[in-house]
Coordinates of C-alpha atoms and ligand atoms in Angstrom, one line a residue:
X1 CA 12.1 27.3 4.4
X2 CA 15.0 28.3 2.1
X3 CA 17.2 27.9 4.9
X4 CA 16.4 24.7 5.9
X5 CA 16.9 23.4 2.4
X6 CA 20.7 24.5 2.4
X7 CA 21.1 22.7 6.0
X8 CA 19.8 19.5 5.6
X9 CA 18.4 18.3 9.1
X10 CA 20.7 15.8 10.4
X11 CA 19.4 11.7 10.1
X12 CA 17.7 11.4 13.7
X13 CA 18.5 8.2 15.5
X14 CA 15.0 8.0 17.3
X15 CA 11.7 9.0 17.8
X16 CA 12.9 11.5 20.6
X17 CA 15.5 13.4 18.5
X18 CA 12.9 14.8 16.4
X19 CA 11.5 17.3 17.9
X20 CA 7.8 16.0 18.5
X21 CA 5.2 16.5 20.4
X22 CA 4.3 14.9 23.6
X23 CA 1.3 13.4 22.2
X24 CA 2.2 11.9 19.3
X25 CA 5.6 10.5 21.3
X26 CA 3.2 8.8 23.4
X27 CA 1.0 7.3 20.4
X28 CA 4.1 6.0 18.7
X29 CA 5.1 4.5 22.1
X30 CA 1.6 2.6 22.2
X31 CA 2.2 1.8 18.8
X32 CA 4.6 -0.6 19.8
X33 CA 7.4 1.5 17.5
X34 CA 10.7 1.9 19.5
X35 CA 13.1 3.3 16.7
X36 CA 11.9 4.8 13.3
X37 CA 12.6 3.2 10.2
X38 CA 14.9 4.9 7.3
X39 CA 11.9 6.6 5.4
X40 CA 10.8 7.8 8.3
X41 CA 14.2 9.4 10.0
X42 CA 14.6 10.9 6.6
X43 CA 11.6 12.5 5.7
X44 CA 9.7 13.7 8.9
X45 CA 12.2 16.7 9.4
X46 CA 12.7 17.5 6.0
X47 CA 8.6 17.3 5.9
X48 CA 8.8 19.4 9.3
X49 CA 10.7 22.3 7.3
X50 CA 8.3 22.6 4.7
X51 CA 10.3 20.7 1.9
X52 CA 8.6 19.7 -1.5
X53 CA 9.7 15.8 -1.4
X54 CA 9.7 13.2 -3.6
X55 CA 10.5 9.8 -2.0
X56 CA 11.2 6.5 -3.4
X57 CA 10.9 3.5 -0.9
X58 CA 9.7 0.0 -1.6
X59 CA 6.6 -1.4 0.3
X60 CA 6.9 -2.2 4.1
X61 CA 9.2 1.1 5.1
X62 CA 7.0 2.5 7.4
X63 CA 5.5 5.5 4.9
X64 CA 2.6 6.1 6.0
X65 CA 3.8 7.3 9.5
X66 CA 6.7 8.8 8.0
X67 CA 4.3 11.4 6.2
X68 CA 1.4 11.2 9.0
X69 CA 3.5 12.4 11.8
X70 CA 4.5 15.5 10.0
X71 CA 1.2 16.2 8.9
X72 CA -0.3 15.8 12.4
X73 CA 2.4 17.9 14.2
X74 CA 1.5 20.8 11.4
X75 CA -2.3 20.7 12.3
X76 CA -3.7 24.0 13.4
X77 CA -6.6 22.6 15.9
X78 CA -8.3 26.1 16.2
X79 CA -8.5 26.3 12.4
X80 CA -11.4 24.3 11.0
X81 CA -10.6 24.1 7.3
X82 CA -8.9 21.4 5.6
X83 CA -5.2 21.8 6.5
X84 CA -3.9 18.1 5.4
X85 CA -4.4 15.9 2.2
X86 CA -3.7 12.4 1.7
X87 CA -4.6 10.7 -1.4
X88 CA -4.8 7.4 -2.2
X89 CA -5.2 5.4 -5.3
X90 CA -8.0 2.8 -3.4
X91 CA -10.1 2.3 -1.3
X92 CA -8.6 0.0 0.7
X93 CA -5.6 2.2 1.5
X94 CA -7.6 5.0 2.0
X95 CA -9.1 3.4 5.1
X96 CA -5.8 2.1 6.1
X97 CA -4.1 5.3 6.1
X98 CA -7.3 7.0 8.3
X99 CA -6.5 3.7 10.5
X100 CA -3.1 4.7 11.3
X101 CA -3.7 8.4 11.3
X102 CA -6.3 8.1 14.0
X103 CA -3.2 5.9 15.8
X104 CA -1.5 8.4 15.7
X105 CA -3.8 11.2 16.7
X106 CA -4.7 9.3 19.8
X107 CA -3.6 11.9 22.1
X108 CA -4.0 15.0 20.1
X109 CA -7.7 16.8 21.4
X110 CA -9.7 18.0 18.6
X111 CA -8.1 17.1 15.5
X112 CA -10.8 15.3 13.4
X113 CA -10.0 13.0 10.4
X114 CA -12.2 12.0 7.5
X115 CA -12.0 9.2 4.9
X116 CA -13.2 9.8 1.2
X117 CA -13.4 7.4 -0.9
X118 CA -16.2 6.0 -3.5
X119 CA -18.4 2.9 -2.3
X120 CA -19.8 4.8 0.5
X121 CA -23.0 6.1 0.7
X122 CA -21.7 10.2 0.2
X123 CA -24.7 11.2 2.5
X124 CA -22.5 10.1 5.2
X125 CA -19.2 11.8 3.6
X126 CA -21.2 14.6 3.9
X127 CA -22.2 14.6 7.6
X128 CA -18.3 13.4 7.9
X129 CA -17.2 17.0 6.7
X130 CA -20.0 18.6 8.5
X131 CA -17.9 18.2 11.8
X132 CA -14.8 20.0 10.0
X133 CA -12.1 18.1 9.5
X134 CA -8.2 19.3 9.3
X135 CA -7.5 16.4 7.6
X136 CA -8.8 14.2 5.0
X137 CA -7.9 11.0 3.6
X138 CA -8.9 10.2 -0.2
X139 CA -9.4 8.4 -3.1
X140 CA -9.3 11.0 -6.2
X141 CA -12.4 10.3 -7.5
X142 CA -14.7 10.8 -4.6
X143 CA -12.6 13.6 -3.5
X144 CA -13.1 16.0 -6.9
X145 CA -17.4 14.6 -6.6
X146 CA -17.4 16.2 -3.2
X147 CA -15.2 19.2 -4.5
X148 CA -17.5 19.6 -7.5
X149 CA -20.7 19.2 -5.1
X150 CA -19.2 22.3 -3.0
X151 CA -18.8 20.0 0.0
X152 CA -14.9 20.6 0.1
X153 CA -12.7 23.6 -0.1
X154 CA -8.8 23.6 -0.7
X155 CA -8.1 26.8 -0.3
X156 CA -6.8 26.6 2.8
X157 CA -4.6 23.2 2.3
X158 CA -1.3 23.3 3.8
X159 CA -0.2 19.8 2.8
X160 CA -0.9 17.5 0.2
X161 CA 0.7 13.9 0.0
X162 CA 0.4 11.6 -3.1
X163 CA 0.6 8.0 -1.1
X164 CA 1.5 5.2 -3.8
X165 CA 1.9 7.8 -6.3
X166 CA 3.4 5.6 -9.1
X167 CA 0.2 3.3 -8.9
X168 CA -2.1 5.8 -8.6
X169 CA -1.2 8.3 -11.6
X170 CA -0.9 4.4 -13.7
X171 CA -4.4 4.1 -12.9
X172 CA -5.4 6.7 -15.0
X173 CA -6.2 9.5 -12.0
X174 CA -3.6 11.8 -13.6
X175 CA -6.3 14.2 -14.4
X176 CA -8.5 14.2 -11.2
X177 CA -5.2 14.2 -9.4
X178 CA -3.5 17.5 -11.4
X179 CA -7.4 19.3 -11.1
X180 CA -7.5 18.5 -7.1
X181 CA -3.6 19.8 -7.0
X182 CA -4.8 22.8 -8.8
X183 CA -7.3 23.6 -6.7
X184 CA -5.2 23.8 -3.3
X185 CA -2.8 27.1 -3.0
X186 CA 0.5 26.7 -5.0
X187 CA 2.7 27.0 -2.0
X188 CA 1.8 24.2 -0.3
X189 CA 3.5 21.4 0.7
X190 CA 4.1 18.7 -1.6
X191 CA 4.9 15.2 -1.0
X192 CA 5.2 12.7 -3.4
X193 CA 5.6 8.6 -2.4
X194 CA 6.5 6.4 -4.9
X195 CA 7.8 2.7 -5.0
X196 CA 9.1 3.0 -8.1
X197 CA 9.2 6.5 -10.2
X198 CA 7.4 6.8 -13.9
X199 CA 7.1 9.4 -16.3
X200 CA 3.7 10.6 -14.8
X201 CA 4.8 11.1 -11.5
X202 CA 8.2 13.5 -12.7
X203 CA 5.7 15.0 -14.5
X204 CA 3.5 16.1 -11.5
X205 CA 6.8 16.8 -9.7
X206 CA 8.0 19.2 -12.5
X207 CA 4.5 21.1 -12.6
X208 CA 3.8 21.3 -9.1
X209 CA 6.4 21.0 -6.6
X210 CA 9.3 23.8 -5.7
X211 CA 13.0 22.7 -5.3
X212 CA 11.8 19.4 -4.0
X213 CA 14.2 17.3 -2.0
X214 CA 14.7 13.1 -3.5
X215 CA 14.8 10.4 -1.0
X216 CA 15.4 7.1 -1.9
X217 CA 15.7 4.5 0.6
X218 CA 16.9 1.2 -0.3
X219 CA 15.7 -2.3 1.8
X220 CA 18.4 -2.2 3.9
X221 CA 19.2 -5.5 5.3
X222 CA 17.3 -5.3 8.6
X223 CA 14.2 -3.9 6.3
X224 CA 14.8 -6.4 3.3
X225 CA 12.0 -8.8 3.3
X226 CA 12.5 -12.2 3.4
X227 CA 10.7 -13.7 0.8
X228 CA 11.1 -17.7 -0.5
X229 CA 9.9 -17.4 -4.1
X230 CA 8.4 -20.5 -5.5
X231 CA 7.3 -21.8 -9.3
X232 CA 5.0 -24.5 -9.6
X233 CA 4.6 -26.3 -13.0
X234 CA 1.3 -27.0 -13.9
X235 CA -1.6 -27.0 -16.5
X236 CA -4.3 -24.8 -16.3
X237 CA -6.8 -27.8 -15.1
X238 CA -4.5 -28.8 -13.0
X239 CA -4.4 -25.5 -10.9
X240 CA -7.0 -26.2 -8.7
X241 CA -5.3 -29.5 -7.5
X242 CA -2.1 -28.1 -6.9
X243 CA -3.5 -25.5 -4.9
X244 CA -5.5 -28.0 -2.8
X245 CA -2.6 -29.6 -2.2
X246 CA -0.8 -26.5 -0.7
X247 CA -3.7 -25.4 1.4
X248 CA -3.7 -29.3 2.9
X249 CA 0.0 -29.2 3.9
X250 CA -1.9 -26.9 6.7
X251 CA 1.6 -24.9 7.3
X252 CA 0.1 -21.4 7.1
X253 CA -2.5 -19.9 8.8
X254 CA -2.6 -16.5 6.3
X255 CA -2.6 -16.5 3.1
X256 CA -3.4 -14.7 0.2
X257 CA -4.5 -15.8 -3.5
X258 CA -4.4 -13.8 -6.6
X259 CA -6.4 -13.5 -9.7
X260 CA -6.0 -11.3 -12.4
X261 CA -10.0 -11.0 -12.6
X262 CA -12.9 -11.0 -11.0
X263 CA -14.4 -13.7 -12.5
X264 CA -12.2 -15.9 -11.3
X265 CA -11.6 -14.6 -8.2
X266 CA -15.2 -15.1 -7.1
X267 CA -14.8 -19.0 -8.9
X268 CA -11.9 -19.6 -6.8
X269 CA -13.6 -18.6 -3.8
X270 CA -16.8 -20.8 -4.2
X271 CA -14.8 -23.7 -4.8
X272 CA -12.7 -23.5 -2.1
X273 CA -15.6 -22.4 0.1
X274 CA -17.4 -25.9 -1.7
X275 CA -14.3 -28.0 -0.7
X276 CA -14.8 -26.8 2.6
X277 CA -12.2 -24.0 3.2
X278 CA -12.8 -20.9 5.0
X279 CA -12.1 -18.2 2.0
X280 CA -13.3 -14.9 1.1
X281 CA -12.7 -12.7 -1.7
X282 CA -12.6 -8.8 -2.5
X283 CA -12.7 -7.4 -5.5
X284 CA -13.6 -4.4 -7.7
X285 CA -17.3 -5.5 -7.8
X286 CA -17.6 -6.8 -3.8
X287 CA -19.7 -3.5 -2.4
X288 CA -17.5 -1.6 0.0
X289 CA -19.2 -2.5 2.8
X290 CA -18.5 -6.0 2.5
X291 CA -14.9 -5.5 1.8
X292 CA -14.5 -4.0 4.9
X293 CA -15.7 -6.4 6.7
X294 CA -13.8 -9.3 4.7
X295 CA -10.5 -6.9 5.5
X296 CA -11.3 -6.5 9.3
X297 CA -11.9 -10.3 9.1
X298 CA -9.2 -11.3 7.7
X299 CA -7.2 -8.9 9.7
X300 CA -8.6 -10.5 12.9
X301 CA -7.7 -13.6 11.5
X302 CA -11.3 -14.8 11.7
X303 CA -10.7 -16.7 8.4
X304 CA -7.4 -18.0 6.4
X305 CA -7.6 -17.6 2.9
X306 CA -8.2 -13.8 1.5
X307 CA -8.6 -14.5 -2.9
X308 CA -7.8 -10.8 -4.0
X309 CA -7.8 -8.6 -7.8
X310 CA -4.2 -6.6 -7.7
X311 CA -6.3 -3.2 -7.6
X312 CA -8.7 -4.3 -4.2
X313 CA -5.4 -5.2 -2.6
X314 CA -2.8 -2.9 -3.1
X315 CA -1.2 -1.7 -0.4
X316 CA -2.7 -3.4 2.0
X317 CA -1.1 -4.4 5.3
X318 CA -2.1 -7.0 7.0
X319 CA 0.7 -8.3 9.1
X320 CA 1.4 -11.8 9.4
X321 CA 0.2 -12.8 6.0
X322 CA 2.6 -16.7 5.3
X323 CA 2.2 -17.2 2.2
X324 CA 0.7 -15.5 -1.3
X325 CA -0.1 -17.7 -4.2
X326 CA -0.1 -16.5 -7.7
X327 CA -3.2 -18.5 -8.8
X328 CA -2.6 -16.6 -11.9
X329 CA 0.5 -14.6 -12.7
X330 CA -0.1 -11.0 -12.8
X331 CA -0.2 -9.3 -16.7
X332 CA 2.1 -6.0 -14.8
X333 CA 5.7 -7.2 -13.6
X334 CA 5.4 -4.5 -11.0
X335 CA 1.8 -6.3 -9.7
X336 CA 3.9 -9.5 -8.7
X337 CA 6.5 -7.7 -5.9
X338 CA 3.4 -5.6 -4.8
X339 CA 1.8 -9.3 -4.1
X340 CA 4.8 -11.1 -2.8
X341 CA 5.3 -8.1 -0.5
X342 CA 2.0 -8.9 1.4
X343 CA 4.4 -11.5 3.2
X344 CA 7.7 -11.0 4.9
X345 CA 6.4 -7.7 6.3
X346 CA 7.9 -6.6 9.4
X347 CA 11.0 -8.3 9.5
X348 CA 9.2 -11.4 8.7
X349 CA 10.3 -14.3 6.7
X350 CA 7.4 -15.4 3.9
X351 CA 6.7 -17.3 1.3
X352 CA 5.3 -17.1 -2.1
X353 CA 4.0 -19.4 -4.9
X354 CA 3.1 -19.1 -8.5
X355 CA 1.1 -21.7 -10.5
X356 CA 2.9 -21.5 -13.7
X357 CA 1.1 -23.3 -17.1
X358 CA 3.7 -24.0 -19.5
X359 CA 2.0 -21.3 -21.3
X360 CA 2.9 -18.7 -18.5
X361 CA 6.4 -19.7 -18.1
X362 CA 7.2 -17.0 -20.6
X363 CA 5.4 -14.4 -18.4
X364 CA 7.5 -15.7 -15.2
X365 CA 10.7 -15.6 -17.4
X366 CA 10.0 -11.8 -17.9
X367 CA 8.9 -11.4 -14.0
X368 CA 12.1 -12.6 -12.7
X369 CA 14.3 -10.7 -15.2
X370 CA 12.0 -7.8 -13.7
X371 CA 12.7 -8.8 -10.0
X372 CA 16.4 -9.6 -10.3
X373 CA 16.7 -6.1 -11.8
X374 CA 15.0 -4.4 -9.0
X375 CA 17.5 -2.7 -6.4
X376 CA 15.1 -4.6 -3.9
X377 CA 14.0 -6.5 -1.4
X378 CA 14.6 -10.0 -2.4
X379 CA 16.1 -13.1 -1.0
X380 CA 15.9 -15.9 -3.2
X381 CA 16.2 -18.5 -0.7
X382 CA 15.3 -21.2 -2.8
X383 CA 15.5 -19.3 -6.4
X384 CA 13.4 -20.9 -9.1
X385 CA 13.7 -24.7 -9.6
X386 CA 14.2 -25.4 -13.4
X387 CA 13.6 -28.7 -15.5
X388 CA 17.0 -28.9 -17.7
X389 CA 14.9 -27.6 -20.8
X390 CA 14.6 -24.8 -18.8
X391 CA 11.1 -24.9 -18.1
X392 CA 10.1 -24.1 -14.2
X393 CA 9.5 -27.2 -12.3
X394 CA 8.3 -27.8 -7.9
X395 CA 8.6 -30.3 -6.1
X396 CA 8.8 -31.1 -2.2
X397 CA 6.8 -28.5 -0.7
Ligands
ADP401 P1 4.6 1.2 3.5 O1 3.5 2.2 3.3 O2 5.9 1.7 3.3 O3 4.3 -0.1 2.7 P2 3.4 1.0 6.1 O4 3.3 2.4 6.5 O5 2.1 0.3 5.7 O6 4.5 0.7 5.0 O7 4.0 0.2 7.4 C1 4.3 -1.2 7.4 C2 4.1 -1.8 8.8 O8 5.2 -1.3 9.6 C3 2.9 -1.3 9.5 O9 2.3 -2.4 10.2 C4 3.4 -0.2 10.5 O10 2.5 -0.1 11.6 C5 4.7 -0.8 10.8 N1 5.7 0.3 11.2 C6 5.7 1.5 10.7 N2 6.7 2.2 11.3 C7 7.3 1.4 12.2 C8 8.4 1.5 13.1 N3 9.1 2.7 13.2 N4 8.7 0.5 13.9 C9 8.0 -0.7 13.7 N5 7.0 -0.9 12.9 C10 6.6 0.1 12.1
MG402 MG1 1.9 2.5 2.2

């Protein structure tokens, strides 16, 4: 392992260079993915020798392949302990990742891959580890209930990846995620991805990992999101026309609306829904169930208009979503480029609009010093159209 650290693997070119496996070359093929992204060149070897890793890379990079593949190829089929830990700070992404695991595991006989996360009935968890699975997918919470139940056992755990680390350890799982650390062996694998890094997350890195190796991938050009950020002046009673109007231009077929609570999000909904728009919401408070249907909806795009909290949809990926619309403007700077990021995915170019009350403007002053200052992703094709007192203005969708 030492050895490998001293001789960095070289940056493969493709897919074939790195010394996988038959079966998941094949599953990346019917994935549709032809050459690997940066995050993924760069981590999937250093994973594959064992490295500690922390890796920063902004939404839309590929991650969750980048650490899936590696944690596949490791899998010990004979073995039927837990081998492989993702977790996840929702819901949401938990079932996303198993999604893309399971893609990946298409051709790989007998590895068996369970989702964790709270929302779901735990009876059928607990029938879900019955049929011993090498990997597991989780949020922390319900993981450390079934570890506390005597349902789990990390003992054996090889690897354990922190996905969206940053958000996660903000959301106050710092503690269930140090005590579910603590509990798997302290030579095991430790992989830590981050969009952007925080105090609680160098923290974990300090305590936990061994010589760990940074990786920081910047959008490269290719990667770089193209994203046409707009401001809309309005007043708070005024909201619901201007968004009316937007829907009625009739230009996108996806979209996404935020509100910073659930009250509103569920208002939102029934109005639209009452002026005849085909809209669904998810939020904290929407039972799991229902969520996943709303996401597989929306996914199929059986409906156009997904109204979303910040925690239901982070990290999401739906592909193909036009346009998001800041119905509100989110309280956390970071909140707005994990919304804006819905769109523009793969190499796509997207849109985004915020209703801004005179009231907010101060808020989306302090948002775009944010995203100016982010070594990221954006293109302001348009920038931010400004009255001459300054104040944001729109006009000509
Ligand atoms: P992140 O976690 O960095 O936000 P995801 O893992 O969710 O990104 O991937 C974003 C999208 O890119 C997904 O739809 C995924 O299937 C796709 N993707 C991942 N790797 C590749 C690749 N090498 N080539 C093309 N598309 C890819
Ligand atoms: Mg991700």
């Amino acid at each position: 392992m030492s050895d490998s650290r001293n001789n960095l693997p070289e940056i493969p070119a493709t897919f074939a260079e790195m010394d996988l496996s038959d079966e998941i070359l094949r599953a990346i093929e019917d994935m549709g993915f032809t050459v690997p992204s940066t995050v993924q060149a760069k981590t999937i070897p250093l994973m594959m020798s064992g490295a500690d890793i922390n890796a920063i890379a902004p939404t839309g990079t590929g991650k969750t392949c980048a650490f899936g593949i590696p944690m596949l190829e490791y899998v010990q089929l004979k073995d039927h302990r837990v081998q492989e830990i993702v977790l996840a700070p929702t819901r949401e992404l938990a079932l996303q990742i198993g999604d893309e695991l399971t893609k990946l595991a298409k051709y790989i006989k007998g590895v068996r891959i369970a989702v964790l996360y709270g929302g779901q009935p735990i009876s059928k968890q607990i029938s879900a580890l019955k049929r011993q699975p090498q990997v597991i997918v989780a949020t922390p919470g319900r993981l450390l209930d079934h570890m506390n139940r005597g349902n789990i056992h990390l003992d054996a755990v090889h690897t354990m990846v922190l996905d969206e680390a940053d958000e996660m350890l903000n959301m106050g799982f710092v503690k269930d995620v140090t005590r579910i650390i603590e509990a798997t062996p302290s030579d095991r694998q430790l992989v830590l991805f981050s969009a952007t890094t925080n105090q609680d997350v160098l923290t974990i890195a300090w305590k936990f990992q061994h010589e760990p190796m940074e990786i920081t991938v910047e959008a490269t050009k290719e990667d770089r999101p193209q994203i046409a950020q707009y401001v809309i002046a309005t007043e708070r009673d005024k909201k619901i026309d201007h968004l009316l109007y937007l829907l009625d231009a009739d230009v996108y077929q996806r979209m996404m609306i935020f509100c910073n609570t659930k009250f509103m999000t569920d208002k939102l909904t029934s109005r639209l829904k009452k002026e005849g728009y085909s809209a669904e919401c998810i939020h904290g408070d929407v039972k799991q169930s229902q969520r996943n249907v709303v996401m597989n909806d929306f996914r199929r795009g059986k409906f156009p208009i997904l109204i979303a909290t910040d925690v239901a949809a982070r990290g999401i990926d739906v592909d193909d979503v036009e346009a998001v619309i800041n119905f509100d403007l989110p309280s956390e700077n970071e909140y707005y480029l994990h919304r804006i990021g819905r769109t523009g995915r793969a190499h796509k170019h997207g849109v985004s609009f915020s209703l801004v009350t005179f009231q907010e403007s101060v808020r989306m002053d302090e948002i775009l010093k944010y995203m100016i200052a982010r070594p990221l992703p954006l293109h302001f094709e348009e920038d931010v159209l400004r009255n001459e007192d300054g104040t944001p203005f729109f006009e000509n969708i």
